[in-house]
Amino acid sequence: MADPKAKIIVVGPVQAGKTRLANQVADFESEPNFETYSPTAGVRILEFDREISHAGKRGGSRNVNLAVELWDCSGDQQYEACWPAILANVVGAILVFNPENPAHEREITRWYSAFVAKLGLGQGQVLLLAHHKEGAGSARTALPKALSKFHIADTSLDSAHAVSEMKASVDDFLTKVGAYALEKHESELDNI
């Protein structure tokens, strides 16, 4: 049986830190590069595998290899015409914003509407990352009502501990999304 696949989009405003977070999640760089900003042109697709624990329908659990496609989407609205193609086969979304930027807190609702609401994703399929440029803030980020039902994690990449905490939040999310992907995969196999 082939490994189940999970297409996950990473979306949010320009300069929220999506690419740096995606690189860390996929283990594409050992240390984040804070020296230069290079905007994403359209979308970058990062592929990696994660072993997740999956509870079986008949009880018990087993480890499953999840093939992850992490779609790091540009925050630039000039690529909006590409969004319908990006939405195809998505099983999870990570919304990233900088809570220290008031414009980002307003914009995150638009990203929710354009991606999460259109896809009809449930609570376990969405992760909000309040990404702080330097150190996680102590104040809890206030979210618009539409987003308050989703899990939010305050993140930063300014220390090994902060990176480890961010990866743990994302790994928990991947386990939840992996369950959706596995159910979809098993359903497709049943229909063959």
PDB file of C-alpha atoms in Angstrom:
ATOM      1  CA  MET A   1       0.000   0.000   0.000  1.00  0.00           C
ATOM      2  CA  ALA A   2       1.384   3.404  -0.986  1.00  0.00           C
ATOM      3  CA  ASP A   3       1.896   6.035   1.683  1.00  0.00           C
ATOM      4  CA  PRO A   4      -0.975   8.464   2.220  1.00  0.00           C
ATOM      5  CA  LYS A   5      -0.281  12.001   0.997  1.00  0.00           C
ATOM      6  CA  ALA A   6      -1.188  15.266   2.672  1.00  0.00           C
ATOM      7  CA  LYS A   7      -1.217  18.509   0.734  1.00  0.00           C
ATOM      8  CA  ILE A   8      -0.951  21.350   3.233  1.00  0.00           C
ATOM      9  CA  ILE A   9      -0.933  25.025   2.317  1.00  0.00           C
ATOM     10  CA  VAL A  10       0.996  27.685   4.233  1.00  0.00           C
ATOM     11  CA  VAL A  11      -0.699  31.040   3.693  1.00  0.00           C
ATOM     12  CA  GLY A  12      -0.739  34.522   5.169  1.00  0.00           C
ATOM     13  CA  PRO A  13       0.320  38.118   4.617  1.00  0.00           C
ATOM     14  CA  VAL A  14       3.570  39.236   3.002  1.00  0.00           C
ATOM     15  CA  GLN A  15       6.593  39.039   5.340  1.00  0.00           C
ATOM     16  CA  ALA A  16       4.807  36.962   7.963  1.00  0.00           C
ATOM     17  CA  GLY A  17       7.637  34.375   8.030  1.00  0.00           C
ATOM     18  CA  LYS A  18       5.910  31.608   6.047  1.00  0.00           C
ATOM     19  CA  THR A  19       8.968  30.524   4.058  1.00  0.00           C
ATOM     20  CA  ARG A  20      11.302  30.412   7.062  1.00  0.00           C
ATOM     21  CA  LEU A  21       8.750  28.404   9.024  1.00  0.00           C
ATOM     22  CA  ALA A  22       8.173  26.029   6.080  1.00  0.00           C
ATOM     23  CA  ASN A  23      11.921  25.494   5.688  1.00  0.00           C
ATOM     24  CA  GLN A  24      12.226  24.595   9.377  1.00  0.00           C
ATOM     25  CA  VAL A  25       9.198  22.269   9.340  1.00  0.00           C
ATOM     26  CA  ALA A  26      10.549  20.400   6.294  1.00  0.00           C
ATOM     27  CA  ASP A  27      14.095  20.376   7.739  1.00  0.00           C
ATOM     28  CA  PHE A  28      15.372  22.245   4.660  1.00  0.00           C
ATOM     29  CA  GLU A  29      17.641  24.518   6.682  1.00  0.00           C
ATOM     30  CA  SER A  30      19.291  23.981  10.017  1.00  0.00           C
ATOM     31  CA  GLU A  31      19.494  27.663  10.932  1.00  0.00           C
ATOM     32  CA  PRO A  32      17.025  30.322   9.754  1.00  0.00           C
ATOM     33  CA  ASN A  33      18.537  33.059   7.588  1.00  0.00           C
ATOM     34  CA  PHE A  34      17.464  36.408   9.029  1.00  0.00           C
ATOM     35  CA  GLU A  35      19.894  38.435   6.915  1.00  0.00           C
ATOM     36  CA  THR A  36      17.882  38.711   3.712  1.00  0.00           C
ATOM     37  CA  TYR A  37      14.237  38.774   2.707  1.00  0.00           C
ATOM     38  CA  SER A  38      13.410  36.986  -0.503  1.00  0.00           C
ATOM     39  CA  PRO A  39       9.696  37.031  -1.354  1.00  0.00           C
ATOM     40  CA  THR A  40       8.158  33.802  -2.629  1.00  0.00           C
ATOM     41  CA  ALA A  41       7.165  33.970  -6.295  1.00  0.00           C
ATOM     42  CA  GLY A  42       3.788  32.230  -6.532  1.00  0.00           C
ATOM     43  CA  VAL A  43       4.281  29.025  -4.582  1.00  0.00           C
ATOM     44  CA  ARG A  44       7.100  26.698  -3.453  1.00  0.00           C
ATOM     45  CA  ILE A  45       6.371  23.041  -2.852  1.00  0.00           C
ATOM     46  CA  LEU A  46       8.422  21.292  -0.179  1.00  0.00           C
ATOM     47  CA  GLU A  47       8.109  17.512   0.049  1.00  0.00           C
ATOM     48  CA  PHE A  48       9.049  15.418   3.057  1.00  0.00           C
ATOM     49  CA  ASP A  49       7.883  12.390   5.028  1.00  0.00           C
ATOM     50  CA  ARG A  50       6.691  12.251   8.628  1.00  0.00           C
ATOM     51  CA  GLU A  51       5.861   9.213  10.677  1.00  0.00           C
ATOM     52  CA  ILE A  52       2.578   9.717  12.480  1.00  0.00           C
ATOM     53  CA  SER A  53       0.615   7.563  14.886  1.00  0.00           C
ATOM     54  CA  HIS A  54      -2.841   6.677  13.605  1.00  0.00           C
ATOM     55  CA  ALA A  55      -5.680   5.196  15.655  1.00  0.00           C
ATOM     56  CA  GLY A  56      -7.289   2.380  13.739  1.00  0.00           C
ATOM     57  CA  LYS A  57     -11.043   1.981  13.247  1.00  0.00           C
ATOM     58  CA  ARG A  58     -10.989  -1.250  15.257  1.00  0.00           C
ATOM     59  CA  GLY A  59      -8.943   0.158  18.112  1.00  0.00           C
ATOM     60  CA  GLY A  60      -5.214   0.229  18.649  1.00  0.00           C
ATOM     61  CA  SER A  61      -2.818   2.452  16.786  1.00  0.00           C
ATOM     62  CA  ARG A  62      -0.113   2.069  14.211  1.00  0.00           C
ATOM     63  CA  ASN A  63       2.638   4.214  12.807  1.00  0.00           C
ATOM     64  CA  VAL A  64       2.066   5.465   9.284  1.00  0.00           C
ATOM     65  CA  ASN A  65       4.456   7.256   6.957  1.00  0.00           C
ATOM     66  CA  LEU A  66       2.777  10.449   5.758  1.00  0.00           C
ATOM     67  CA  ALA A  67       4.073  11.964   2.507  1.00  0.00           C
ATOM     68  CA  VAL A  68       3.682  15.712   3.045  1.00  0.00           C
ATOM     69  CA  GLU A  69       3.478  18.334   0.322  1.00  0.00           C
ATOM     70  CA  LEU A  70       3.887  21.698   2.029  1.00  0.00           C
ATOM     71  CA  TRP A  71       2.771  24.455  -0.364  1.00  0.00           C
ATOM     72  CA  ASP A  72       4.463  27.689   0.749  1.00  0.00           C
ATOM     73  CA  CYS A  73       2.223  30.304  -0.916  1.00  0.00           C
ATOM     74  CA  SER A  74       3.244  33.880  -1.603  1.00  0.00           C
ATOM     75  CA  GLY A  75       1.446  36.508   0.433  1.00  0.00           C
ATOM     76  CA  ASP A  76       1.432  38.818  -2.583  1.00  0.00           C
ATOM     77  CA  GLN A  77      -2.054  39.350  -3.989  1.00  0.00           C
ATOM     78  CA  GLN A  78      -0.682  39.497  -7.532  1.00  0.00           C
ATOM     79  CA  TYR A  79      -0.830  35.676  -7.466  1.00  0.00           C
ATOM     80  CA  GLU A  80      -4.516  35.537  -6.523  1.00  0.00           C
ATOM     81  CA  ALA A  81      -5.423  34.156  -9.967  1.00  0.00           C
ATOM     82  CA  CYS A  82      -3.423  31.022  -9.051  1.00  0.00           C
ATOM     83  CA  TRP A  83      -5.301  30.364  -5.815  1.00  0.00           C
ATOM     84  CA  PRO A  84      -8.010  28.091  -7.286  1.00  0.00           C
ATOM     85  CA  ALA A  85      -5.311  25.713  -8.589  1.00  0.00           C
ATOM     86  CA  ILE A  86      -3.524  25.800  -5.231  1.00  0.00           C
ATOM     87  CA  LEU A  87      -6.745  24.763  -3.444  1.00  0.00           C
ATOM     88  CA  ALA A  88      -7.047  21.433  -5.274  1.00  0.00           C
ATOM     89  CA  ASN A  89      -6.707  18.400  -2.954  1.00  0.00           C
ATOM     90  CA  VAL A  90      -5.750  20.396   0.164  1.00  0.00           C
ATOM     91  CA  VAL A  91      -6.316  18.553   3.460  1.00  0.00           C
ATOM     92  CA  GLY A  92      -4.812  21.138   5.812  1.00  0.00           C
ATOM     93  CA  ALA A  93      -3.855  24.791   6.148  1.00  0.00           C
ATOM     94  CA  ILE A  94      -1.319  26.666   8.235  1.00  0.00           C
ATOM     95  CA  LEU A  95      -2.149  30.368   8.502  1.00  0.00           C
ATOM     96  CA  VAL A  96       0.856  32.477   9.463  1.00  0.00           C
ATOM     97  CA  PHE A  97       0.821  36.097  10.569  1.00  0.00           C
ATOM     98  CA  ASN A  98       2.962  38.488  12.597  1.00  0.00           C
ATOM     99  CA  PRO A  99       0.844  39.598  15.596  1.00  0.00           C
ATOM    100  CA  GLU A 100       3.136  42.595  16.093  1.00  0.00           C
ATOM    101  CA  ASN A 101       1.912  43.972  12.760  1.00  0.00           C
ATOM    102  CA  PRO A 102      -1.670  45.344  13.131  1.00  0.00           C
ATOM    103  CA  ALA A 103      -2.228  45.001   9.362  1.00  0.00           C
ATOM    104  CA  HIS A 104      -1.497  41.263   9.595  1.00  0.00           C
ATOM    105  CA  GLU A 105      -4.148  40.744  12.264  1.00  0.00           C
ATOM    106  CA  ARG A 106      -6.692  42.372   9.927  1.00  0.00           C
ATOM    107  CA  GLU A 107      -5.425  40.502   6.838  1.00  0.00           C
ATOM    108  CA  ILE A 108      -5.531  37.048   8.396  1.00  0.00           C
ATOM    109  CA  THR A 109      -9.343  37.067   8.126  1.00  0.00           C
ATOM    110  CA  ARG A 110      -9.040  37.577   4.369  1.00  0.00           C
ATOM    111  CA  TRP A 111      -6.641  34.610   4.128  1.00  0.00           C
ATOM    112  CA  TYR A 112      -9.073  32.537   6.163  1.00  0.00           C
ATOM    113  CA  SER A 113     -11.925  33.440   3.788  1.00  0.00           C
ATOM    114  CA  ALA A 114      -9.896  32.851   0.620  1.00  0.00           C
ATOM    115  CA  PHE A 115      -8.551  29.454   1.650  1.00  0.00           C
ATOM    116  CA  VAL A 116      -9.897  27.805   4.815  1.00  0.00           C
ATOM    117  CA  ALA A 117     -13.567  28.804   4.464  1.00  0.00           C
ATOM    118  CA  LYS A 118     -13.607  27.902   0.742  1.00  0.00           C
ATOM    119  CA  LEU A 119     -12.209  24.462   1.527  1.00  0.00           C
ATOM    120  CA  GLY A 120     -14.534  23.864   4.478  1.00  0.00           C
ATOM    121  CA  LEU A 121     -11.640  22.692   6.655  1.00  0.00           C
ATOM    122  CA  GLY A 122     -12.431  21.597  10.206  1.00  0.00           C
ATOM    123  CA  GLN A 123     -10.690  22.527  13.442  1.00  0.00           C
ATOM    124  CA  GLY A 124      -8.144  19.716  13.249  1.00  0.00           C
ATOM    125  CA  GLN A 125      -7.193  20.725   9.714  1.00  0.00           C
ATOM    126  CA  VAL A 126      -6.160  24.318  10.496  1.00  0.00           C
ATOM    127  CA  LEU A 127      -3.242  25.674  12.501  1.00  0.00           C
ATOM    128  CA  LEU A 128      -2.717  29.373  13.176  1.00  0.00           C
ATOM    129  CA  LEU A 129       0.864  30.448  13.803  1.00  0.00           C
ATOM    130  CA  ALA A 130       1.274  33.870  15.407  1.00  0.00           C
ATOM    131  CA  HIS A 131       4.863  34.224  14.269  1.00  0.00           C
ATOM    132  CA  HIS A 132       6.962  36.729  16.188  1.00  0.00           C
ATOM    133  CA  LYS A 133      10.054  38.047  14.428  1.00  0.00           C
ATOM    134  CA  GLU A 134      12.061  38.174  17.660  1.00  0.00           C
ATOM    135  CA  GLY A 135      10.919  36.061  20.567  1.00  0.00           C
ATOM    136  CA  ALA A 136       7.391  34.933  21.287  1.00  0.00           C
ATOM    137  CA  GLY A 137       5.342  37.688  22.839  1.00  0.00           C
ATOM    138  CA  SER A 138       3.866  37.261  26.283  1.00  0.00           C
ATOM    139  CA  ALA A 139       0.445  38.677  25.380  1.00  0.00           C
ATOM    140  CA  ARG A 140      -1.985  36.198  23.831  1.00  0.00           C
ATOM    141  CA  THR A 141      -2.926  37.230  20.337  1.00  0.00           C
ATOM    142  CA  ALA A 142      -6.530  38.399  19.948  1.00  0.00           C
ATOM    143  CA  LEU A 143      -8.177  36.678  16.998  1.00  0.00           C
ATOM    144  CA  PRO A 144     -11.192  37.636  14.936  1.00  0.00           C
ATOM    145  CA  LYS A 145     -14.283  35.605  15.940  1.00  0.00           C
ATOM    146  CA  ALA A 146     -14.178  33.434  12.784  1.00  0.00           C
ATOM    147  CA  LEU A 147     -10.710  32.205  13.760  1.00  0.00           C
ATOM    148  CA  SER A 148     -11.180  31.759  17.506  1.00  0.00           C
ATOM    149  CA  LYS A 149     -12.193  28.083  17.161  1.00  0.00           C
ATOM    150  CA  PHE A 150      -8.818  27.091  15.695  1.00  0.00           C
ATOM    151  CA  HIS A 151      -5.659  26.207  17.592  1.00  0.00           C
ATOM    152  CA  ILE A 152      -3.128  29.039  17.694  1.00  0.00           C
ATOM    153  CA  ALA A 153       0.549  28.712  18.558  1.00  0.00           C
ATOM    154  CA  ASP A 154       2.877  31.623  19.246  1.00  0.00           C
ATOM    155  CA  THR A 155       6.107  30.915  17.386  1.00  0.00           C
ATOM    156  CA  SER A 156       9.566  32.312  16.880  1.00  0.00           C
ATOM    157  CA  LEU A 157      12.762  31.036  15.325  1.00  0.00           C
ATOM    158  CA  ASP A 158      15.138  32.991  17.545  1.00  0.00           C
ATOM    159  CA  SER A 159      16.389  30.000  19.565  1.00  0.00           C
ATOM    160  CA  ALA A 160      16.718  26.241  19.301  1.00  0.00           C
ATOM    161  CA  HIS A 161      14.055  25.918  22.009  1.00  0.00           C
ATOM    162  CA  ALA A 162      11.619  28.153  20.079  1.00  0.00           C
ATOM    163  CA  VAL A 163      12.203  26.152  16.873  1.00  0.00           C
ATOM    164  CA  SER A 164      11.628  22.911  18.778  1.00  0.00           C
ATOM    165  CA  GLU A 165       8.334  24.216  20.226  1.00  0.00           C
ATOM    166  CA  MET A 166       7.166  25.361  16.782  1.00  0.00           C
ATOM    167  CA  LYS A 167       8.012  21.968  15.264  1.00  0.00           C
ATOM    168  CA  ALA A 168       6.130  20.192  18.080  1.00  0.00           C
ATOM    169  CA  SER A 169       3.013  22.287  17.354  1.00  0.00           C
ATOM    170  CA  VAL A 170       3.269  21.517  13.649  1.00  0.00           C
ATOM    171  CA  ASP A 171       3.899  17.800  14.283  1.00  0.00           C
ATOM    172  CA  ASP A 172       0.723  17.640  16.428  1.00  0.00           C
ATOM    173  CA  PHE A 173      -1.114  19.326  13.557  1.00  0.00           C
ATOM    174  CA  LEU A 174       0.377  16.877  11.018  1.00  0.00           C
ATOM    175  CA  THR A 175      -0.905  13.964  13.098  1.00  0.00           C
ATOM    176  CA  LYS A 176      -4.446  15.393  12.956  1.00  0.00           C
ATOM    177  CA  VAL A 177      -4.223  16.205   9.252  1.00  0.00           C
ATOM    178  CA  GLY A 178      -2.636  12.821   8.629  1.00  0.00           C
ATOM    179  CA  ALA A 179      -5.770  11.145   9.988  1.00  0.00           C
ATOM    180  CA  TYR A 180      -7.863  13.011   7.379  1.00  0.00           C
ATOM    181  CA  ALA A 181      -5.366  12.161   4.641  1.00  0.00           C
ATOM    182  CA  LEU A 182      -5.301   8.496   5.651  1.00  0.00           C
ATOM    183  CA  GLU A 183      -9.109   8.258   5.664  1.00  0.00           C
ATOM    184  CA  LYS A 184      -9.189   9.840   2.195  1.00  0.00           C
ATOM    185  CA  HIS A 185      -6.432   7.486   0.997  1.00  0.00           C
ATOM    186  CA  GLU A 186      -8.183   4.382   2.348  1.00  0.00           C
ATOM    187  CA  SER A 187     -11.476   5.516   0.808  1.00  0.00           C
ATOM    188  CA  GLU A 188      -9.786   5.921  -2.581  1.00  0.00           C
ATOM    189  CA  LEU A 189      -8.287   2.431  -2.292  1.00  0.00           C
ATOM    190  CA  ASP A 190     -11.706   0.987  -1.410  1.00  0.00           C
ATOM    191  CA  ASN A 191     -13.125   2.513  -4.597  1.00  0.00           C
ATOM    192  CA  ILE A 192     -10.571   0.866  -6.886  1.00  0.00           C
TER     193      ILE A 192
END
